[in-house]
Structures are given as C-alpha cells and as structure tokens.
mmCIF file of C-alpha atoms and ligand atoms in Angstrom:
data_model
loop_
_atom_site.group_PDB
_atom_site.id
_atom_site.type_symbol
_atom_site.label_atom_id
_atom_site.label_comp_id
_atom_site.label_asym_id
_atom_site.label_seq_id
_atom_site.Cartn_x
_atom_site.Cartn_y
_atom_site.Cartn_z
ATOM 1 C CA UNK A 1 -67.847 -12.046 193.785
ATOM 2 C CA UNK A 2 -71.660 -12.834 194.823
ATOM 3 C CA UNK A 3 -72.731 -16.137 193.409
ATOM 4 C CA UNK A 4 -76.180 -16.401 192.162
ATOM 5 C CA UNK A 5 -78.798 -18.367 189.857
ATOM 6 C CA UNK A 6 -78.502 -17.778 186.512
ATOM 7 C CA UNK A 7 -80.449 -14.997 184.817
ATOM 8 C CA UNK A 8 -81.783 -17.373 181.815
ATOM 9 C CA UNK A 9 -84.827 -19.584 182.627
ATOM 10 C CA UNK A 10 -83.528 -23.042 184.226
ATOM 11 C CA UNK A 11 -84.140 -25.783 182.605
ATOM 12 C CA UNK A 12 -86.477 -28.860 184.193
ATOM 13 C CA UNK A 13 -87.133 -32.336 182.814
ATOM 14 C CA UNK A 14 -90.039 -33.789 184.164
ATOM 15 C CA UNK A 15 -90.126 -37.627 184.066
ATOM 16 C CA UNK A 16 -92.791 -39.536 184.655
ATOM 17 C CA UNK A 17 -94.956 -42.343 182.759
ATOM 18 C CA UNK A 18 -98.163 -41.098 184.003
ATOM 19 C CA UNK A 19 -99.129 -37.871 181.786
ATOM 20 C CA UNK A 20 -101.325 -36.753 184.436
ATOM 21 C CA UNK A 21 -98.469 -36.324 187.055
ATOM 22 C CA UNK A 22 -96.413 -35.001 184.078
ATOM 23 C CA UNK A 23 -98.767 -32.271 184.197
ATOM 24 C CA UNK A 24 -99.755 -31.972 187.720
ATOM 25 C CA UNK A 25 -95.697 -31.123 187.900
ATOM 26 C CA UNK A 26 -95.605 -29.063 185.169
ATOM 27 C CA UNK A 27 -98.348 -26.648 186.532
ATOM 28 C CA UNK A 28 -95.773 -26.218 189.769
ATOM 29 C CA UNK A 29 -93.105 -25.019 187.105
ATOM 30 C CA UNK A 30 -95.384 -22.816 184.937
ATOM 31 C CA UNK A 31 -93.667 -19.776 185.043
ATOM 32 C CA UNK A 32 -89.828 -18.966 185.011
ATOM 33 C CA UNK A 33 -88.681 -22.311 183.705
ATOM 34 C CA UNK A 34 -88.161 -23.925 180.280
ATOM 35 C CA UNK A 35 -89.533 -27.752 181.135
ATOM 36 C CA UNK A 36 -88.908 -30.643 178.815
ATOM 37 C CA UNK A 37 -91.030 -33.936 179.341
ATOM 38 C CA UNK A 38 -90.491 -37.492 179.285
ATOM 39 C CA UNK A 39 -92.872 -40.725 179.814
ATOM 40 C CA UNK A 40 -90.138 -42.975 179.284
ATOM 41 C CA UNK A 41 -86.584 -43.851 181.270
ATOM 42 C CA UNK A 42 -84.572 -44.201 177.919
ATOM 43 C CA UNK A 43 -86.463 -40.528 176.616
ATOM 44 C CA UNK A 44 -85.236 -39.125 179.630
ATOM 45 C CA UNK A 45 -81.259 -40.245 179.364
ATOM 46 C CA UNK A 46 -81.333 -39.251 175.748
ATOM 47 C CA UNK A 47 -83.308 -35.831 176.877
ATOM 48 C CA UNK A 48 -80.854 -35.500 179.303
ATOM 49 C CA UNK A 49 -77.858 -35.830 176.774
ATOM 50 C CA UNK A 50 -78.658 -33.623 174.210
ATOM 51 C CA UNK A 51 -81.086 -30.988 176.360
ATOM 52 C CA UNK A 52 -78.522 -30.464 179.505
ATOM 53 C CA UNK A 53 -81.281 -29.716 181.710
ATOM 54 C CA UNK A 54 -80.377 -28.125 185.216
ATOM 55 C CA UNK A 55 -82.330 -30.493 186.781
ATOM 56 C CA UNK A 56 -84.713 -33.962 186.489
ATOM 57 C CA UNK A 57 -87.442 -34.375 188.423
ATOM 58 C CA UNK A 58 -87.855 -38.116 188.065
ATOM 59 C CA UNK A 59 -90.439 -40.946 188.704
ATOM 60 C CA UNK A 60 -89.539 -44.217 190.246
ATOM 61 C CA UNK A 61 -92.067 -46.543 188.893
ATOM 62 C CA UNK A 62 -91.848 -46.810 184.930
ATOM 63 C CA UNK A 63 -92.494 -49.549 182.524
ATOM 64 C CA UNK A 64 -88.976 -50.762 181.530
ATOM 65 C CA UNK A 65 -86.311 -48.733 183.007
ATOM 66 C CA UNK A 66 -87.283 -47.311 186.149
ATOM 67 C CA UNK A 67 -86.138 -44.139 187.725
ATOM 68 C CA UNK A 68 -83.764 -45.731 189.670
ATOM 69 C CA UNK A 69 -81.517 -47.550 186.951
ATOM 70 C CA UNK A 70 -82.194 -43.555 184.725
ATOM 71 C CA UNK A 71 -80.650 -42.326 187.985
ATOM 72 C CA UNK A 72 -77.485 -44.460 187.834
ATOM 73 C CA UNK A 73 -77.219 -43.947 184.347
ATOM 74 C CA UNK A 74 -77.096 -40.434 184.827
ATOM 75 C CA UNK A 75 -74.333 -40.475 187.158
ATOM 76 C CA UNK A 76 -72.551 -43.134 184.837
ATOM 77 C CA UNK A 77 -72.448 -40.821 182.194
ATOM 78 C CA UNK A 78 -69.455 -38.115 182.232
ATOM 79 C CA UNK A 79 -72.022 -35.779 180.048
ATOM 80 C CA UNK A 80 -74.977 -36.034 182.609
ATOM 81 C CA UNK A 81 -73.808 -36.885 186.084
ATOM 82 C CA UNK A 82 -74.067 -32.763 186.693
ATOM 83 C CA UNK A 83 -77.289 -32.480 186.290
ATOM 84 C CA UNK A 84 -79.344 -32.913 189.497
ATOM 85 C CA UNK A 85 -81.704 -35.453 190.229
ATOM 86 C CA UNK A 86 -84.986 -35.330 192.526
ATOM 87 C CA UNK A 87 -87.331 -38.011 192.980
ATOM 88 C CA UNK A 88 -90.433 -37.622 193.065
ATOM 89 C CA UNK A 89 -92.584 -40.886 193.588
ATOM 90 C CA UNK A 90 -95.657 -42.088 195.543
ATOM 91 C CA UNK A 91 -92.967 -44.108 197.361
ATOM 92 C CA UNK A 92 -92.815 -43.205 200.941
ATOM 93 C CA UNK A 93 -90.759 -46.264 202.218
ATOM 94 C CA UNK A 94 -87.068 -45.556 203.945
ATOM 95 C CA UNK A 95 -85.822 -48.149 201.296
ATOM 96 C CA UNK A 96 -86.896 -46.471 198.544
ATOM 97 C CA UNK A 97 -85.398 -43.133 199.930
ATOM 98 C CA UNK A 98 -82.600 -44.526 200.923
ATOM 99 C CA UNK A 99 -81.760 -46.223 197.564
ATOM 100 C CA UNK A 100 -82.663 -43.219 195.837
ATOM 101 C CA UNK A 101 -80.112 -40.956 197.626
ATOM 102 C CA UNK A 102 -77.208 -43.766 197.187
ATOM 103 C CA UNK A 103 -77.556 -43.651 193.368
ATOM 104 C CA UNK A 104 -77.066 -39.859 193.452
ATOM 105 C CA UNK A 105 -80.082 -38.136 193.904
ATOM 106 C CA UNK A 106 -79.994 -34.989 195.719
ATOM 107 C CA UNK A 107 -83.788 -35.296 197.231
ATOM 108 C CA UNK A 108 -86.282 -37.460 197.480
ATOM 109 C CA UNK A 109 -90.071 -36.044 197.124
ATOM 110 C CA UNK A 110 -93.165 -38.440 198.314
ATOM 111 C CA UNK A 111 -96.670 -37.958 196.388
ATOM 112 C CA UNK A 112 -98.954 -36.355 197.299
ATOM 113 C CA UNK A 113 -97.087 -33.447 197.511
ATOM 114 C CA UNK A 114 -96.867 -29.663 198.453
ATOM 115 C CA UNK A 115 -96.648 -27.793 195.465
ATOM 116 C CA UNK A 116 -94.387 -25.105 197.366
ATOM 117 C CA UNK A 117 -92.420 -27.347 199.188
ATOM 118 C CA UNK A 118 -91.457 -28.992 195.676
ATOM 119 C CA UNK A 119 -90.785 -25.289 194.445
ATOM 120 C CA UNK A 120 -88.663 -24.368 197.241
ATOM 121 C CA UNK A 121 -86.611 -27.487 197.294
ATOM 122 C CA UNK A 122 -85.981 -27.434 193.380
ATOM 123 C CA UNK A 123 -85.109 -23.693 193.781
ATOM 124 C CA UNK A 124 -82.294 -24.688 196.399
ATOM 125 C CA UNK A 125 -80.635 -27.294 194.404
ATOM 126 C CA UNK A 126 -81.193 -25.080 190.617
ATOM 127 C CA UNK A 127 -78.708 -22.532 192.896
ATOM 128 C CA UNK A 128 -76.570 -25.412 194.081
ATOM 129 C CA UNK A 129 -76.326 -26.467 190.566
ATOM 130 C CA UNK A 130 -75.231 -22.832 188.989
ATOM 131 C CA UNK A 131 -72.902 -22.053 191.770
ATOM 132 C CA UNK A 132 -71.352 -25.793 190.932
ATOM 133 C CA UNK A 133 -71.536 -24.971 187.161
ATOM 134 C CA UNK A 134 -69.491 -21.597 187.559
ATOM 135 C CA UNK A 135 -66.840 -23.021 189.796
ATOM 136 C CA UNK A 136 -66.660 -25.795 186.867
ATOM 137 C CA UNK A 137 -66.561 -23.524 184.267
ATOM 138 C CA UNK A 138 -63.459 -21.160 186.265
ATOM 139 C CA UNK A 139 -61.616 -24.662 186.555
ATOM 140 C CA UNK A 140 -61.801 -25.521 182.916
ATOM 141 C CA UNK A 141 -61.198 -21.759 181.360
ATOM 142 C CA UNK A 142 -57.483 -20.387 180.746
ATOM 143 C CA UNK A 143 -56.908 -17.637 182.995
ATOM 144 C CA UNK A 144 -54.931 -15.452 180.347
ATOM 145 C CA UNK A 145 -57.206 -16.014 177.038
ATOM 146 C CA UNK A 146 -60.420 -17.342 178.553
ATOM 147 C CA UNK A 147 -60.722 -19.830 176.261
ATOM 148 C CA UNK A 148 -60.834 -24.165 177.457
ATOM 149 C CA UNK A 149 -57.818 -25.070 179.248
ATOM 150 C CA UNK A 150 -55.229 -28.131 179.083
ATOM 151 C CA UNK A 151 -57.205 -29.740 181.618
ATOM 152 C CA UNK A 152 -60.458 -29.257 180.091
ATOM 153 C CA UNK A 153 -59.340 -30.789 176.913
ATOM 154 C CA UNK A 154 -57.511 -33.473 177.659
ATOM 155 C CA UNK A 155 -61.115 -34.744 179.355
ATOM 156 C CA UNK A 156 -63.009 -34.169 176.326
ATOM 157 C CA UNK A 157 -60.312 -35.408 174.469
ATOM 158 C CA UNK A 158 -60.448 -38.920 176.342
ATOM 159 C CA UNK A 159 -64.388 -38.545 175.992
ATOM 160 C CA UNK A 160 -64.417 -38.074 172.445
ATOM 161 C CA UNK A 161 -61.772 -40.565 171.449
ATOM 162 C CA UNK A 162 -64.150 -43.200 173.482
ATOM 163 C CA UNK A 163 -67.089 -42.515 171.789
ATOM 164 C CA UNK A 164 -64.961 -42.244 168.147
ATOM 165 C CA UNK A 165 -64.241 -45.610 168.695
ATOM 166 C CA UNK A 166 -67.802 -46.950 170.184
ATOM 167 C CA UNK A 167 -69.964 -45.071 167.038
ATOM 168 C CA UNK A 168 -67.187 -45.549 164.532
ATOM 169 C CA UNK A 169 -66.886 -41.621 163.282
ATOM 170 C CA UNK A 170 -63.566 -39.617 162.770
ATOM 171 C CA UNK A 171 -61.935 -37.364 165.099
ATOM 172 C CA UNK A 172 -59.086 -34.825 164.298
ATOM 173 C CA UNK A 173 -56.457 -32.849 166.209
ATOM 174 C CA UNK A 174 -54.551 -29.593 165.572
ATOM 175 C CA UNK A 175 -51.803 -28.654 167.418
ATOM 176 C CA UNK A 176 -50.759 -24.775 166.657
ATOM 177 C CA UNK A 177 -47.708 -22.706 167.686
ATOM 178 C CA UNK A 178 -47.307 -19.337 167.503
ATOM 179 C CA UNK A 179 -44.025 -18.617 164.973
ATOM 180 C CA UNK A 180 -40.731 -16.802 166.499
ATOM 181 C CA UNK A 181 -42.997 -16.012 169.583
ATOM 182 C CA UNK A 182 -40.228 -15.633 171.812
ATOM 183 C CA UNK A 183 -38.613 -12.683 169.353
ATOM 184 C CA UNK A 184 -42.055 -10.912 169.593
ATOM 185 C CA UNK A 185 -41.862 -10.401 173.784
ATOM 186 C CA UNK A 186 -38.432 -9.643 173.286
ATOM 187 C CA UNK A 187 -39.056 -6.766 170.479
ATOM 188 C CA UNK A 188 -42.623 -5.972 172.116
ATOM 189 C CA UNK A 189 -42.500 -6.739 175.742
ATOM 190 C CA UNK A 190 -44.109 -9.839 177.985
ATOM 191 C CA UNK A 191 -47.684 -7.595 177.833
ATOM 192 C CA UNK A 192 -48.110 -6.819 174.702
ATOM 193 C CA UNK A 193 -47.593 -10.687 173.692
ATOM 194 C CA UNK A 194 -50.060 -11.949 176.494
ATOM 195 C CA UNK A 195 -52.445 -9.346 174.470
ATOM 196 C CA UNK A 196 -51.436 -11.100 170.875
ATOM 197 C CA UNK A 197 -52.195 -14.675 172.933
ATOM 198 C CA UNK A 198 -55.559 -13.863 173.613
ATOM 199 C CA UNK A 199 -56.160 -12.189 170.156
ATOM 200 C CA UNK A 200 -54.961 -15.391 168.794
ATOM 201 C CA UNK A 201 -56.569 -17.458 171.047
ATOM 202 C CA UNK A 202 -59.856 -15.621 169.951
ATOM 203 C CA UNK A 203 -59.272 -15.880 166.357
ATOM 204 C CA UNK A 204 -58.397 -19.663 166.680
ATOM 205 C CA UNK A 205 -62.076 -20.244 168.808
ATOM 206 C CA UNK A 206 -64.009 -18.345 166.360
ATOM 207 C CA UNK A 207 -62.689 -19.853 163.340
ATOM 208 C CA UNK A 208 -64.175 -23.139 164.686
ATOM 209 C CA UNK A 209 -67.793 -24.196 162.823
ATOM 210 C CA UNK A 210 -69.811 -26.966 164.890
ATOM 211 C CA UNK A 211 -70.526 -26.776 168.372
ATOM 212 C CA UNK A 212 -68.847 -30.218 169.467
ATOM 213 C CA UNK A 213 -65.604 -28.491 168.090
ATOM 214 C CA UNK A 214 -63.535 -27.461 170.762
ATOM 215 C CA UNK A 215 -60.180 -24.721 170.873
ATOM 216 C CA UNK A 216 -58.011 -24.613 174.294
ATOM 217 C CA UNK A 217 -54.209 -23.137 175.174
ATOM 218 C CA UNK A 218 -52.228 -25.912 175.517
ATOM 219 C CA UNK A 219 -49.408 -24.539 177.301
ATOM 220 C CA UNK A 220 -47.275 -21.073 176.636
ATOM 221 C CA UNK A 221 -48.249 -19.662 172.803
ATOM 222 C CA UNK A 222 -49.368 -23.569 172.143
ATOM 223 C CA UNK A 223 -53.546 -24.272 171.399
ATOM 224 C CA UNK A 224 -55.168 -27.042 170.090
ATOM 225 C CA UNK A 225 -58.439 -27.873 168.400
ATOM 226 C CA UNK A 226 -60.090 -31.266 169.103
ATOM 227 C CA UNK A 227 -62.509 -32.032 165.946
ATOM 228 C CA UNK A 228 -65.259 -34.468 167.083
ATOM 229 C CA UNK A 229 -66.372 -36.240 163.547
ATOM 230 C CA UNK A 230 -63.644 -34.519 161.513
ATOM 231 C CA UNK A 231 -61.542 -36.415 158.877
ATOM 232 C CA UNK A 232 -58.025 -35.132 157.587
ATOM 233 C CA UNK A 233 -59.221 -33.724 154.858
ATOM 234 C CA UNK A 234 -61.736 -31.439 157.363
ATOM 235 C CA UNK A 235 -59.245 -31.014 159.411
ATOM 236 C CA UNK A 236 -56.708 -29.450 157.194
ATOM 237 C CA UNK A 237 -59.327 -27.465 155.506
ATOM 238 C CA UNK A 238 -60.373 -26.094 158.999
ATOM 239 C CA UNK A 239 -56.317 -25.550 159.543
ATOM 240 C CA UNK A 240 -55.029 -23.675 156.563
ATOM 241 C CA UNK A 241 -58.461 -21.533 157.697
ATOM 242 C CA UNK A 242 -57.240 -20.756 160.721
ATOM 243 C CA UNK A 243 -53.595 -19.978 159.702
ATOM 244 C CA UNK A 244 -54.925 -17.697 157.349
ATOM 245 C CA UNK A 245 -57.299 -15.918 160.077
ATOM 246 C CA UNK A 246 -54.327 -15.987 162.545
ATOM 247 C CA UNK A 247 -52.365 -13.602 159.227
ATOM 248 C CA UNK A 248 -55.561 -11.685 158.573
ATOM 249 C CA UNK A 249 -55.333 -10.027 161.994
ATOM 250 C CA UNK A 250 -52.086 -8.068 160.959
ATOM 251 C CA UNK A 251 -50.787 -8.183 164.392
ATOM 252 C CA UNK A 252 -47.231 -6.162 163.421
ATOM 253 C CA UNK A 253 -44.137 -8.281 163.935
ATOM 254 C CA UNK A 254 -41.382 -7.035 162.408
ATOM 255 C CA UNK A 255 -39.038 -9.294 164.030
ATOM 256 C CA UNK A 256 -40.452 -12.703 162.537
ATOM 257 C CA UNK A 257 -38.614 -14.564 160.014
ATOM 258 C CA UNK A 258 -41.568 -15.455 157.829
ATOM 259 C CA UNK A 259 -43.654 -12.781 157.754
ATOM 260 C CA UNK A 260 -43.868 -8.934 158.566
ATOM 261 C CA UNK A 261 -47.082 -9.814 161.072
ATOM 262 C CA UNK A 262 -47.825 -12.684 163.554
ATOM 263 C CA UNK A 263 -47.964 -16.004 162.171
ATOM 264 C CA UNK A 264 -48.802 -19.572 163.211
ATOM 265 C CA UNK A 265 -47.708 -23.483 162.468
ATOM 266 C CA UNK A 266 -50.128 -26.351 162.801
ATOM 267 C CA UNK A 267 -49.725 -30.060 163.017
ATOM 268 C CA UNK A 268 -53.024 -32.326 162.470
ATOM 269 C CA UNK A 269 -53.569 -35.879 162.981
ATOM 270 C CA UNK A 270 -56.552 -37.976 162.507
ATOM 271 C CA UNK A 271 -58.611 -41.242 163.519
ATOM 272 C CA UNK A 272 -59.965 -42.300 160.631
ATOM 273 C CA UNK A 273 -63.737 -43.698 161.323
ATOM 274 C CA UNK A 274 -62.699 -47.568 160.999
ATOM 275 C CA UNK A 275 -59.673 -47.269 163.335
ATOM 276 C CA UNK A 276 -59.052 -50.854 162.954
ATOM 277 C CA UNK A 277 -58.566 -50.874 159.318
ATOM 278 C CA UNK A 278 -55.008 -50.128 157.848
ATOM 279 C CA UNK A 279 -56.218 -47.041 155.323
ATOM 280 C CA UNK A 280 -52.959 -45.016 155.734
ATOM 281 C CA UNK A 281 -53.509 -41.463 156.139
ATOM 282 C CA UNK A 282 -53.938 -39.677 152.635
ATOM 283 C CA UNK A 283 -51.158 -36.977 153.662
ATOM 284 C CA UNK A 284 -48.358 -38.406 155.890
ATOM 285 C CA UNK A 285 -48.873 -42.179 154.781
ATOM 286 C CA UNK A 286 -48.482 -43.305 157.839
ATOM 287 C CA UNK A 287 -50.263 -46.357 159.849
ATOM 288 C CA UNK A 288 -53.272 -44.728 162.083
ATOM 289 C CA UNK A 289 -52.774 -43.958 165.190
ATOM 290 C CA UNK A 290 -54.057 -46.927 167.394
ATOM 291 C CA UNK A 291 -53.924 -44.668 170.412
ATOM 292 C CA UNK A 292 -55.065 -41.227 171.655
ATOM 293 C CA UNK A 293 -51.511 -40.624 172.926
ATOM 294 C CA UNK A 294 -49.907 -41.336 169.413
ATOM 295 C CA UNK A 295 -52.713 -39.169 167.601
ATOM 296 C CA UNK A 296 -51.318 -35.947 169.805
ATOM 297 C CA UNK A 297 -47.840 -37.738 169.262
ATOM 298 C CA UNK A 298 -48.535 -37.674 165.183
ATOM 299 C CA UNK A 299 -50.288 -33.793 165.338
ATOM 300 C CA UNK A 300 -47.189 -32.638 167.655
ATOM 301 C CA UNK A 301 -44.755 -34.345 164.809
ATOM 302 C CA UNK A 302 -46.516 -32.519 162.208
ATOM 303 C CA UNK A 303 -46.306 -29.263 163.460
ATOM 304 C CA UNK A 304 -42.646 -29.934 164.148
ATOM 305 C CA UNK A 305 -42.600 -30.632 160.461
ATOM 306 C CA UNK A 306 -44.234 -27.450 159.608
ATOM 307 C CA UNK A 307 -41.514 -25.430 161.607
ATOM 308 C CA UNK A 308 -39.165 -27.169 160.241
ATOM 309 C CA UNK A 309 -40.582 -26.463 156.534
ATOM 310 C CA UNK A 310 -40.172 -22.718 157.116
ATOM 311 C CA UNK A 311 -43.450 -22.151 159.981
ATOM 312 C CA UNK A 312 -46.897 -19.923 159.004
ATOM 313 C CA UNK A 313 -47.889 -23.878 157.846
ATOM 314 C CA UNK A 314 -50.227 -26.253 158.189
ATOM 315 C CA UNK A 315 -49.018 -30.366 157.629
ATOM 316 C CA UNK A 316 -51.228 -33.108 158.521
HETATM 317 P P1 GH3 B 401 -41.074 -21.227 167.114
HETATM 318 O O1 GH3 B 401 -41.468 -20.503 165.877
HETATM 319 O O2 GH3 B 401 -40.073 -22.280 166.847
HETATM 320 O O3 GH3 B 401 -42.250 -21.749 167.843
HETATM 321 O O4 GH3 B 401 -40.326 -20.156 168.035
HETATM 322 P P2 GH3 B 401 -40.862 -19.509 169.369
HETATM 323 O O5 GH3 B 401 -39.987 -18.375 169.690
HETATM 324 O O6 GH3 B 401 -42.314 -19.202 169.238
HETATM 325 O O7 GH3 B 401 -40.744 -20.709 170.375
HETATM 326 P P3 GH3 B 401 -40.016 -20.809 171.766
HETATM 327 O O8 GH3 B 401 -40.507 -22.102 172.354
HETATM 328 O O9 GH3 B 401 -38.555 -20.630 171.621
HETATM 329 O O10 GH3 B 401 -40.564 -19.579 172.604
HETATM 330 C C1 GH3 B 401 -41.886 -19.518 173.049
HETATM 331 C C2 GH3 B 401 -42.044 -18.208 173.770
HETATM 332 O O11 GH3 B 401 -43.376 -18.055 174.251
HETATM 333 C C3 GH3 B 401 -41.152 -18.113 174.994
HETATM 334 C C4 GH3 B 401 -42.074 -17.709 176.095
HETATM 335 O O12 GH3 B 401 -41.555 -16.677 176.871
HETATM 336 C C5 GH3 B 401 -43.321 -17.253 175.402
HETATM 337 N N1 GH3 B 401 -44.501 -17.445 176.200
HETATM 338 C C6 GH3 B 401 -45.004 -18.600 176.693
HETATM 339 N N2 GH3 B 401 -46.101 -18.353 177.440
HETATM 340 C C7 GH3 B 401 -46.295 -17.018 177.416
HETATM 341 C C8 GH3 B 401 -47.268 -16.150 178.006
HETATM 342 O O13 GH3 B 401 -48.203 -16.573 178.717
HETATM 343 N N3 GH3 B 401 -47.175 -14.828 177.755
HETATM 344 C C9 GH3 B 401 -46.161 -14.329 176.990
HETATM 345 N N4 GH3 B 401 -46.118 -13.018 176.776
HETATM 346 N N5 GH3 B 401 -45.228 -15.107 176.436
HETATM 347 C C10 GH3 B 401 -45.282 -16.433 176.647
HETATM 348 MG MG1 MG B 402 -94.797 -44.176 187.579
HETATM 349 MG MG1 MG B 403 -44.011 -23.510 171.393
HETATM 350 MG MG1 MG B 404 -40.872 -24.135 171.544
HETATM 351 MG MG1 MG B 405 -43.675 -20.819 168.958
#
C-alpha cells in the first residue's frame, strides 16, 4: 500500500520571540496548513503537548529557554519526541548546526532564508513524519479488532501511572473477559467468535467518555480500559456501563451459562489521587496498590472474583 501525506491540513508551530519572524514564517505557510504560534520556549512545550503539531519550526535565540533546551525537552518527553523539529535561526555557525542536529532536530535553516527552500524542506519531513505516524499507529493497533494493542497500553499505562503520581490525580483499570467464550467457538465456530471479538471490542471503545480514556485487547477474548483521572467509584460506574452495552448487543449464545446472549466479567482497581495515604479502597477494603504491577494484579483478582460470583459482573 502507497504511503502518502495525510489528507487533513498539517499542523506547524512556529516559534520564535520576534513577532516579525513569526510572521515572516507564517506568510511561507499561508495556505494548506493549520499554524499555531509561540514567542516563548515554555508556550511552545506546552503547545506542543496539548496541540500535537506535525512539526516545530523553532528559533534558537529566546529570552529564557532557548530553542535548544525546547529541543531537548521535546525529545525528553514520551508525548512530543515525534514531532519534528527544524531550526530556523540567524545562526549560521557549524556549532550551532551541529548542536542543533545532536539534540534531535531533523534540519537546520539559516536566516535569511528562501521561502521555497523552507517549503520544500518542511514538505519532506511533514511526509517523513506521516509515513512514521502510520507505521506507529499499525504497531500499536490489534490486528483482529483494530482497537490499541497490549503493547500500546502497557506504554500508556507506565505513562499515565507516572504522571498519576507526579500531579496527584486518580487512575483506574478494568480488566474484562468475555464469559464461557470458549463454549461460543465451539457451538459457533473460530470465525464467527473473532466476529463477536471485534463487536465487543467495538462496544467496549465506544462506551468510553473522555479522550485520555483508552480500551485495548489484552490477549485472547481479554481487553482492558486504562482510566486516566478516574476514581473507583468512576470506574465502576463506567464498568457496569459497559457490561450492560456488551448484553445490549444480543449477540445469541445459547450455550452460556449466565445468559441466553454474550456476556462479559470485569475486574477494576484504582490509585486513589494521594497514593501515599492509607484510604482503603471503598469496595474491596484493601491497602492501595503501591505499584502499577499490583493495580493490574488487584483488577485481574477482581475479575477472577466476578467469575467466580457467577460472571456477566463487574467487582472493583
Ligand atoms: P470464562 O467465562 O471463565 O472466561 O470462560 P472462557 O471459556 O471464556 O475462558 P477460557 O479461558 O477457557 O477460553 C477462552 C477462549 O477464547 C479459548 C480460546 O480459543 C478463545 N479465544 C482466544 N483468542 C481468540 C481469538 O482470537 N479468536 C477466537 N475465535 N477465539 C479466541
Ligand atoms: Mg530569537
Ligand atoms: Mg480469558
Ligand atoms: Mg481463561
Ligand atoms: Mg473468558
């Protein structure tokens, strides 16, 4: 399959503490590109982080932090280092380029310059950067359902357990099996249940609410939902939701124990906000899990308990 630059308008930050050059780049980029503006290095990381621009055409020189430390910033940061940098600076030393390419950077653009030189080389690396962003995206999708994979979330897992602890918020887990799954290929045949695992799997990812919510397959008929900012109680509320959804789409299976249609189990855990205080969780009353390991542990042991408690459940 071809690979080519995305059909929605690329997105360019423009950084640089002079508004004049701001502008002077800006008027290279007028048409076919959604540009965002900073004068600032910190505007520009925080730009960075919650616009995801395809590229940052940045400034060396800056009052405070320079382009150089933005640039290593960038690259420090698992939610930015994708996105491209270019200088472009009225530097024109070899120690300035060279420093500038060591940090990262995938050009390096001396002022005055050619306004379709700078078009040309941005257009190269904006197709470098969506052929990159598909092959990402195939290596973090499952192949049967489409949705994340195990891979996928156990990164954003570790990211989001990180920053739980650094800003002091919640974060949930659900861990859901599919109920007598193995009696449903054996009454309906291996294809029909890969098509109830990606009718599931749809159901689970469009039950979720907030964008930083995130559904993948696990492994076999197992998902999970990682709940950035989610308490128990949200996270149970969001479970016995998607149980119910899961029951809603009447997929026949007369061969469950629990129920004439297909039905699913869920375990959740949470870290509470304070993780070093000793609240015990309102449901289980158990201590909170000090570690990410023992919060997938805790929502694995309370979906066990739900199967155990006769399945199409959710325990937290
Ligand atoms: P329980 O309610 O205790 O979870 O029972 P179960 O039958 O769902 O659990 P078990 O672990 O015994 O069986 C899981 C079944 O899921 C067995 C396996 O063949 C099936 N399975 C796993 N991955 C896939 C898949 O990709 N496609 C299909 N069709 N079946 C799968
Ligand atoms: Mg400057
Ligand atoms: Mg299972
Ligand atoms: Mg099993
Ligand atoms: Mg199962």
């Amino acid at each position: 399959m071809p690979i080519s630059a995305p059909a929605i308008k690329p997105k360019i930050l423009i950084v640089d503490d002079q508004p004049i050059n701001v502008q002077a780049l800006h008027q290279v980029f007028a048409d076919g590109y959604q540009i965002f503006m900073a004068t600032r290095g910190e505007q520009a990381l925080s730009v960075c982080a919650s616009k995801q621009p395809d590229l940052v055409l940045l400034d060396v020189e800056m009052p405070g932090m320079d382009g150089f430390e933005v640039c290593e910033r960038l690259r420090a940061d698992p939610l930015t280092r994708d996105i491209p940098v270019i200088f472009v600076t009225a530097h024109r030393d070899e120690a300035s380029e060279t420093r500038g390419l060591e940090l990262g950077a995938v050009d390096f653009i001396s002022k005055p310059f050619n306004p379709n030189i700078v078009r040309a080389r941005v257009k190269t690396q904006l197709t470098l950067k969506a052929q990159a962003d598909l092959l990402r995206s195939w290596a973090y999708l499952d192949g049967l359902t489409g949705i994340c994979n195990r891979r996928h979330f156990d990164e954003q897992l570790k990211a989001e357990w990180e920053r739980s602890l650094r800003e002091k918020t919640p974060l949930s887990v659900l861990m859901l099996d599919v109920d007598f799954f193995k009696r449903y290929n054996d009454r309906y045949g291996h294809q029909e249940g890969d098509k109830c695992l990606r009718l599931v799997a749809c159901c689970i990812q469009s039950s979720l609410k907030r964008p930083a919510d995130m559904a993948a397959r696990y492994g076999g008929e197992e998902f999970v939902c990682l709940l950035p900012n989610t308490d128990l109680e949200g996270a149970m509320q969001l479970a016995h939701a998607v149980g119910q959804s899961v029951m809603d789409l009447s997929i026949p299976h007369s061969d469950s124990l629990v129920a004439p249609v297909i039905t699913i189990s869920i375990g959740a855990c949470a870290k509470p906000a304070e993780l070093t205080s000793v609240v015990p969780h309102a449901a289980a009353q158990e201590p909170t899990p000090p570690s990410l390991e023992d919060l997938m542990r805790k929502a694995d042991g309370h979906l066990y308990a739900a199967k155990v408690a006769g399945r199409n459940k959710a325990l937290g």
